[in-house]
mmCIF file of C-alpha atoms and ligand atoms in Angstrom:
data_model
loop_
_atom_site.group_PDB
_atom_site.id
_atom_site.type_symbol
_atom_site.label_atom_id
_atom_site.label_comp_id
_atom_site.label_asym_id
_atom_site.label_seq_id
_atom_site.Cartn_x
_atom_site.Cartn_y
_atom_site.Cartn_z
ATOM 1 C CA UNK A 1 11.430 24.983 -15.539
ATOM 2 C CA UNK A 2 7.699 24.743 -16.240
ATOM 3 C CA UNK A 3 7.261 28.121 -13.525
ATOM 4 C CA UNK A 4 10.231 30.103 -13.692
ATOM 5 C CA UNK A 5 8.714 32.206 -11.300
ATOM 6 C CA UNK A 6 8.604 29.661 -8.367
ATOM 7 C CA UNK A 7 11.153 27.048 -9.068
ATOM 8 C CA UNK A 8 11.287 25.569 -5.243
ATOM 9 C CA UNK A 9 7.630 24.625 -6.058
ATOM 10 C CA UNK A 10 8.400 22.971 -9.266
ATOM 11 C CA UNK A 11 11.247 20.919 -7.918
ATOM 12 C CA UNK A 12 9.592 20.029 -5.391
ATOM 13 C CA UNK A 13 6.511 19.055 -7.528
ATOM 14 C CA UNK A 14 8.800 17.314 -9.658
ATOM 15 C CA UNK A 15 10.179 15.170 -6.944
ATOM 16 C CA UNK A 16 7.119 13.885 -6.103
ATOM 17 C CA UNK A 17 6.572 12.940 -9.793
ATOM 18 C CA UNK A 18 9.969 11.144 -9.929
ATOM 19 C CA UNK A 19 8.901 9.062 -7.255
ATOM 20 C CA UNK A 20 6.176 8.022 -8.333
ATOM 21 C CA UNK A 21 7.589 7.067 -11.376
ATOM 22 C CA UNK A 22 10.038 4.880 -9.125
ATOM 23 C CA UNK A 23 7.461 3.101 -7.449
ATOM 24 C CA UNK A 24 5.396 2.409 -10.836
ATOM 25 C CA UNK A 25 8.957 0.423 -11.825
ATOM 26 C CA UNK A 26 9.238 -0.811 -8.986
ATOM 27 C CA UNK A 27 5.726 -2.451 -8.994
ATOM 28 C CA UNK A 28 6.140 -3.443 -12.356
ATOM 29 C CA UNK A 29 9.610 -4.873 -12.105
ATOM 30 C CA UNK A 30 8.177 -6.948 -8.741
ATOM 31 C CA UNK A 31 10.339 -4.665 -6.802
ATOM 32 C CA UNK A 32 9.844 -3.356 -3.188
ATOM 33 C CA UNK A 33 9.773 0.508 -3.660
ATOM 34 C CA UNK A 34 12.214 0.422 -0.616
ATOM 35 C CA UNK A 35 14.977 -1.182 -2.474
ATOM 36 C CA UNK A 36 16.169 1.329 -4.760
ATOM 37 C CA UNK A 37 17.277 4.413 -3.503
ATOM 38 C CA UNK A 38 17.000 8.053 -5.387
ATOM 39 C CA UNK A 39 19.840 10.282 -5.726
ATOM 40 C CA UNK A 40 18.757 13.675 -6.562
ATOM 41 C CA UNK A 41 21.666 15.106 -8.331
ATOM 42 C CA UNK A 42 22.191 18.345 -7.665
ATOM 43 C CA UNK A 43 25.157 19.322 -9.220
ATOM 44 C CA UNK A 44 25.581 22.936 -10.581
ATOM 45 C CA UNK A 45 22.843 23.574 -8.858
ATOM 46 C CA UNK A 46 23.021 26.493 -5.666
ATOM 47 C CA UNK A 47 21.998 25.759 -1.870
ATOM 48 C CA UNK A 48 19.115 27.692 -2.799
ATOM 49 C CA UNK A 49 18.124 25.159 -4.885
ATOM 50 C CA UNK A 50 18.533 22.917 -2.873
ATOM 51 C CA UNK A 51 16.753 23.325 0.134
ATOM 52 C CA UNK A 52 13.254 23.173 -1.062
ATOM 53 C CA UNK A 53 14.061 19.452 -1.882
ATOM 54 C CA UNK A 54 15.335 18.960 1.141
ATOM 55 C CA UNK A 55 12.302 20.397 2.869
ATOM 56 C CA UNK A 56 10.044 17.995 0.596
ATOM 57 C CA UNK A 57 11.637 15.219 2.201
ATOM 58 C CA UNK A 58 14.553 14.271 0.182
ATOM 59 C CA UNK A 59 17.364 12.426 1.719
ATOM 60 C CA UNK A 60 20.038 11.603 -0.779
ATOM 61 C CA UNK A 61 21.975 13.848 -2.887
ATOM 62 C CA UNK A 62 24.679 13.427 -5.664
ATOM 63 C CA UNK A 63 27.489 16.026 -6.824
ATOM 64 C CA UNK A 64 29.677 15.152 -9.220
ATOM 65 C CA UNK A 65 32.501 17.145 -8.245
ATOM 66 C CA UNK A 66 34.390 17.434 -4.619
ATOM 67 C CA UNK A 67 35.661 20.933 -4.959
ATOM 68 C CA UNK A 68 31.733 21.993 -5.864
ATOM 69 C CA UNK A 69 30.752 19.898 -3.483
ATOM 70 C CA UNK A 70 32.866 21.407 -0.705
ATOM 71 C CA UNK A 71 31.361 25.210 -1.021
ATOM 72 C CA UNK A 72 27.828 23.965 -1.141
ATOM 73 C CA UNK A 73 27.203 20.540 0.934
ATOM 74 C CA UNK A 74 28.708 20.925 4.489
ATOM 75 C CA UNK A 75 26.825 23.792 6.319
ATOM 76 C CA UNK A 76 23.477 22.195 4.323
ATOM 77 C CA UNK A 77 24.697 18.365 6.162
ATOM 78 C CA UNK A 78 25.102 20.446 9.313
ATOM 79 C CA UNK A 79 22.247 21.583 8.851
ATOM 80 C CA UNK A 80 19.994 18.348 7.919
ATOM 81 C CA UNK A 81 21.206 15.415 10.013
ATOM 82 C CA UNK A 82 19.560 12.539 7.848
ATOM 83 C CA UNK A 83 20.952 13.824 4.155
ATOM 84 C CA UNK A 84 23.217 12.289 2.794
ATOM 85 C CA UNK A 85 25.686 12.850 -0.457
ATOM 86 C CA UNK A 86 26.874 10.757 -2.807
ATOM 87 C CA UNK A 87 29.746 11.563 -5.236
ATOM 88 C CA UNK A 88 28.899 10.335 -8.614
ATOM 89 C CA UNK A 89 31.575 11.610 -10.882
ATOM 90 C CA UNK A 90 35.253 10.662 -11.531
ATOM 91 C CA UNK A 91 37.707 11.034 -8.551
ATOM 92 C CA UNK A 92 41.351 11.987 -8.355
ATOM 93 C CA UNK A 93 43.176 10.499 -5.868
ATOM 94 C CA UNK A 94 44.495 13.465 -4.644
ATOM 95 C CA UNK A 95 41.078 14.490 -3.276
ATOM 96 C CA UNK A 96 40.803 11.067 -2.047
ATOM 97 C CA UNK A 97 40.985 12.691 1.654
ATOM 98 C CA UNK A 98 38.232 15.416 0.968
ATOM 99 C CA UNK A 99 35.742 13.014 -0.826
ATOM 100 C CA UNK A 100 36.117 10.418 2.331
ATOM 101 C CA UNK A 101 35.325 13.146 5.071
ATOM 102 C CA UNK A 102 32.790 14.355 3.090
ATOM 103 C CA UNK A 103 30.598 11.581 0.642
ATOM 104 C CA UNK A 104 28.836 8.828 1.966
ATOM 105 C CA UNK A 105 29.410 6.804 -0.852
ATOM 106 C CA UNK A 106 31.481 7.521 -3.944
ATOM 107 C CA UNK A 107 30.257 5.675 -7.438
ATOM 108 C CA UNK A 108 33.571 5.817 -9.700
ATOM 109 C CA UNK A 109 36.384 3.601 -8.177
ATOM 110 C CA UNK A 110 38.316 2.668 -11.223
ATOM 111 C CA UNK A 111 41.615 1.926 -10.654
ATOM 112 C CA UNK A 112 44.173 0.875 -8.411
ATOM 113 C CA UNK A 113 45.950 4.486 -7.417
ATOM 114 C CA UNK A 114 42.161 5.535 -6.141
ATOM 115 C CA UNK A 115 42.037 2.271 -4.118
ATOM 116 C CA UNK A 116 45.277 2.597 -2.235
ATOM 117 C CA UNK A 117 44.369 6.453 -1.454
ATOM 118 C CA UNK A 118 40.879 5.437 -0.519
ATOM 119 C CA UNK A 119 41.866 2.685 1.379
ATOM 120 C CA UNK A 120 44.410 4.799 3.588
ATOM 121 C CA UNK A 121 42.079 7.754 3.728
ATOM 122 C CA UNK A 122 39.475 5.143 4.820
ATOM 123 C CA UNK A 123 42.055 3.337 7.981
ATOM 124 C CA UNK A 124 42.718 6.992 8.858
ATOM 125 C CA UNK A 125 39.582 8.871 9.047
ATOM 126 C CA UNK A 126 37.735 5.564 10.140
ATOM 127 C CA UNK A 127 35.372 6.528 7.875
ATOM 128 C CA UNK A 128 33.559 4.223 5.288
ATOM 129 C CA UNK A 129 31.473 5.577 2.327
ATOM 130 C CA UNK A 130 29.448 2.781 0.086
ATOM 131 C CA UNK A 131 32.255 1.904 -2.699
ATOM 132 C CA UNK A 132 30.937 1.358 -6.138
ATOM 133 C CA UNK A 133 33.344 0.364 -9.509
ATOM 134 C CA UNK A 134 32.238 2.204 -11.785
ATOM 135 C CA UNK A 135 32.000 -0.083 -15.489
ATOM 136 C CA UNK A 136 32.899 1.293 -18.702
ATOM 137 C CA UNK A 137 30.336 -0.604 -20.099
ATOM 138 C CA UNK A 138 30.428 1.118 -23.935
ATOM 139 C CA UNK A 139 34.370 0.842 -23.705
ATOM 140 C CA UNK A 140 34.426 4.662 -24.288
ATOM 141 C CA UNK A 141 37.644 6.180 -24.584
ATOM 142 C CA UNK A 142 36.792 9.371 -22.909
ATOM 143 C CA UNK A 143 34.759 8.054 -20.006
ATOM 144 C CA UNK A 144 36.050 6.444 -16.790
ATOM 145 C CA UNK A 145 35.552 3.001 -15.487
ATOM 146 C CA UNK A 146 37.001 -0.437 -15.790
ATOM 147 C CA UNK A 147 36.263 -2.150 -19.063
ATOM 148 C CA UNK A 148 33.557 -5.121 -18.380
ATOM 149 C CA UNK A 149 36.390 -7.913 -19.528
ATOM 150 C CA UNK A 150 38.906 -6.497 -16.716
ATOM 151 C CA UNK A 151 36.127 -6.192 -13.777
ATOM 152 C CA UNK A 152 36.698 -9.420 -12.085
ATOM 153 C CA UNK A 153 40.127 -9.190 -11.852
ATOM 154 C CA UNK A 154 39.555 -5.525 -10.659
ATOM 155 C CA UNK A 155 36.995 -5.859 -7.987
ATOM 156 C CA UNK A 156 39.186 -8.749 -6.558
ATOM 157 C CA UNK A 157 42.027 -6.538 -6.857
ATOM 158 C CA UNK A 158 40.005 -3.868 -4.416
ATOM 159 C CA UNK A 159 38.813 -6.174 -1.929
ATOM 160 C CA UNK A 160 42.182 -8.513 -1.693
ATOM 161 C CA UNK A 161 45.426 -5.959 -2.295
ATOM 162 C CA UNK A 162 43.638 -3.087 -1.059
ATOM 163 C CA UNK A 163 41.054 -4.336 1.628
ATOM 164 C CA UNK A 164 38.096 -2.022 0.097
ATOM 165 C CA UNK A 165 34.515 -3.052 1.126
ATOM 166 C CA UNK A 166 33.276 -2.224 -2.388
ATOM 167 C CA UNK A 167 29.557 -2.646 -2.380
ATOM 168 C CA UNK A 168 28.562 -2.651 -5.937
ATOM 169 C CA UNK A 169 28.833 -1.424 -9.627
ATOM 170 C CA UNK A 170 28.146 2.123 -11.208
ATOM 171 C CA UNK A 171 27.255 2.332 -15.392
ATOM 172 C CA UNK A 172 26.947 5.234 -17.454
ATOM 173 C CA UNK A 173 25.270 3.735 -20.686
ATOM 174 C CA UNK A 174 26.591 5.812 -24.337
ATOM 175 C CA UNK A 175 24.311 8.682 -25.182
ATOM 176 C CA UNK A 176 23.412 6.964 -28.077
ATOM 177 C CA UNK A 177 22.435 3.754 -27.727
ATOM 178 C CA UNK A 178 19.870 1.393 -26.097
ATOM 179 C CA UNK A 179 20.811 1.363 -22.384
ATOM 180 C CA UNK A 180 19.011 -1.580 -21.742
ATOM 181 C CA UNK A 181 22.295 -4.195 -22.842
ATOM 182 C CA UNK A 182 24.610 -1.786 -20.171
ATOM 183 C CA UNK A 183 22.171 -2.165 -17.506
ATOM 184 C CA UNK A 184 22.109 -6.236 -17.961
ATOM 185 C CA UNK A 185 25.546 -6.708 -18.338
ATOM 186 C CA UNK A 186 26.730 -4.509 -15.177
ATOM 187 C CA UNK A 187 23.785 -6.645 -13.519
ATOM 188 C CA UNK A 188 25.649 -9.632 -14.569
ATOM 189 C CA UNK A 189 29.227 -8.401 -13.647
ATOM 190 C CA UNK A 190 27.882 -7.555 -10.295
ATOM 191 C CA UNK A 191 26.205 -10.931 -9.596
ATOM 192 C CA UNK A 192 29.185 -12.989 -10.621
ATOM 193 C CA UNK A 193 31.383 -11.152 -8.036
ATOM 194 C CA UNK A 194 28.947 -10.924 -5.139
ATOM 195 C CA UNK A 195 27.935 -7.546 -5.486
ATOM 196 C CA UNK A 196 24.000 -6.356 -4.333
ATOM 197 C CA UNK A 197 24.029 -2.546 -5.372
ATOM 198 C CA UNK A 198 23.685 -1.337 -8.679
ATOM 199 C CA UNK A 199 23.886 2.257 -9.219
ATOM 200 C CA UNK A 200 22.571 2.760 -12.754
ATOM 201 C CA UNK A 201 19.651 5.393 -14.351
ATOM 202 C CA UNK A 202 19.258 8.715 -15.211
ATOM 203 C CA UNK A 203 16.395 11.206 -15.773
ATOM 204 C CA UNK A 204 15.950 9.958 -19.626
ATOM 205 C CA UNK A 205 16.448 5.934 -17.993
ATOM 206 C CA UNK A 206 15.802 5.045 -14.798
ATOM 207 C CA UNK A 207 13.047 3.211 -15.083
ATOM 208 C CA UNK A 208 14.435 0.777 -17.953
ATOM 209 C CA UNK A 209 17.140 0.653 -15.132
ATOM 210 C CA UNK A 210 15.051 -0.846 -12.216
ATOM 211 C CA UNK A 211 13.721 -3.174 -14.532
ATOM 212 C CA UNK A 212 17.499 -4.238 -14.662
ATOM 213 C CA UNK A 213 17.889 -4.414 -10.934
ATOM 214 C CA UNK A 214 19.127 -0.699 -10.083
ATOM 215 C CA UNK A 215 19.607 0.165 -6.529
ATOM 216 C CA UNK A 216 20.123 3.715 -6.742
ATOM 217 C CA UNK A 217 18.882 5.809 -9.685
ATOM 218 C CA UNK A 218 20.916 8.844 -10.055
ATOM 219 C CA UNK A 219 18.300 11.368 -11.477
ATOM 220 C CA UNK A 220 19.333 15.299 -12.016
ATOM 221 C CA UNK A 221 17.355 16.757 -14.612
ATOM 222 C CA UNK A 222 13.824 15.238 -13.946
ATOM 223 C CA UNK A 223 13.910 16.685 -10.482
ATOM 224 C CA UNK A 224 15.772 19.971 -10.248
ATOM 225 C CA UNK A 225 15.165 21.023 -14.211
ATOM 226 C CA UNK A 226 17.552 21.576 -17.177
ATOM 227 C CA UNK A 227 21.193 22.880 -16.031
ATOM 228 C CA UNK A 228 22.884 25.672 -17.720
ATOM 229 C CA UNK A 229 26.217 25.743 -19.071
ATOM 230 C CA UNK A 230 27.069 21.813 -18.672
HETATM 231 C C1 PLP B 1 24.738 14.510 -14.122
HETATM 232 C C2 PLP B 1 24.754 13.058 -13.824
HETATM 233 C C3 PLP B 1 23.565 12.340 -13.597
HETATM 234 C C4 PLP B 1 22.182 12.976 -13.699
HETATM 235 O O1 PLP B 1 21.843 13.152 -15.041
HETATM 236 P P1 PLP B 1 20.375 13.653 -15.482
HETATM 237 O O2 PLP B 1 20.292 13.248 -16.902
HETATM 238 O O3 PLP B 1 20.348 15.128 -15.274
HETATM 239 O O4 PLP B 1 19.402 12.936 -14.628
HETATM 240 C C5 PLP B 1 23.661 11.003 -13.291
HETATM 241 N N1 PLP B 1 24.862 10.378 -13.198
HETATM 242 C C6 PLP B 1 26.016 11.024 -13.397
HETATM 243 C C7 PLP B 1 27.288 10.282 -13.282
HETATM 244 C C8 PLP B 1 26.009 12.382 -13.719
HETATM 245 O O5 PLP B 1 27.180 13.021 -13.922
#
């Protein structure tokens, strides 16, 4: 925090500074500002928090776990008709039923046990959060996703054996490397299949990511400051 002694000031100072760094990429990418979408990602972050960002206009949140999630988000959506939240981390499918009735989109479908629950949590609650695969783009053994060479047969997988409406791709680029090659080649998975959204871009790279076509930017750090303890 650059004041620790008002924080709700400095993240909401911060927002503004975010998205006007969105707009600059967006202008220099050739982009309408209007097509890429900011998730402020609030996670381990409390409702007091998140308010202030709420009151400086905010719409769009991201947590990255449903059981978090499920303490802090509901009263605050109660409360704040036009917000909406996003889950952005990996999902069991035994929470399949919370994260439908509560996320209006979820970023890390990744294999075919999450699609069926999804699916049947989706007929039941007739309820239908944005769908994005998420892409393994590094091939990382400890992070989720669908490796690039198995995402066509995947996303066909999702839309023909399970009937999901899956909207577009999620990548979460290696710490250390260039993201710049991720962001092109879930770009170029998501073309090949049809696919418009792209969520892809952090605090440290969102705006190398809407020069690769992002739709939603998924940007913690840069707006609500450092987070302890994760
Ligand atoms: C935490 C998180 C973010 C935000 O990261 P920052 O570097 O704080 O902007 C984005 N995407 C996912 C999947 C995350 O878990």
């Amino acid at each position: 925090m650059t004041d620790p002694s008002n924080p709700s000031t400095d993240a909401a100072a911060r927002l503004r500074a975010v998205q006007a760094d969105v707009a600059d990429a967006c202008r220099a990418a050739g982009r309408d500002p209007a097509s890429v979408t900011l998730i402020a990602v609030s996670k381990t972050f409390p409702v007091d928090s998140i308010t202030p960002v709420i009151a400086a206009g905010q719409q769009v949140f991201g947590e990255n776990r449903v059981q978090e999630a499920k303490t802090k988000w509901p009263d605050l959506l109660a409360q704040h008709r036009g917000v909406a939240l996003h889950l952005i981390g990996p999902l069991q499918s035994n929470k399949a039923k919370e994260a439908v009735a509560l996320f209006d989109a979820i970023h890390a479908v990744d294999r075919p046990s999450l699609c069926a629950a999804l699916a049947k949590e989706i007929t039941a609650q007739q309820r239908q959060p944005l769908l994005f695969v998420e892409v393994n783009t590094g091939a990382e053994a400890q992070k989720a996703g669908v490796l690039p060479e198995d995402a066509d047969v995947f996303i066909r997988a999702c839309r023909e054996t399970y009937g999901l409406a899956v909207a577009g791709l999620m990548c979460i680029p290696p710490h250390d490397e260039a993201p710049a090659p991720h962001f092109a080649l879930t770009a170029k998975i998501a073309a090949r299949n049809g696919l418009s959204l792209l969520s892809m871009g952090m605090s440290a790279d969102f705006k190398t990511a809407i020069a690769f076509g992002a739709t939603h930017v998924r940007v913690g750090t840069a707006i609500f400051g450092v987070r302890d303890g994760h």
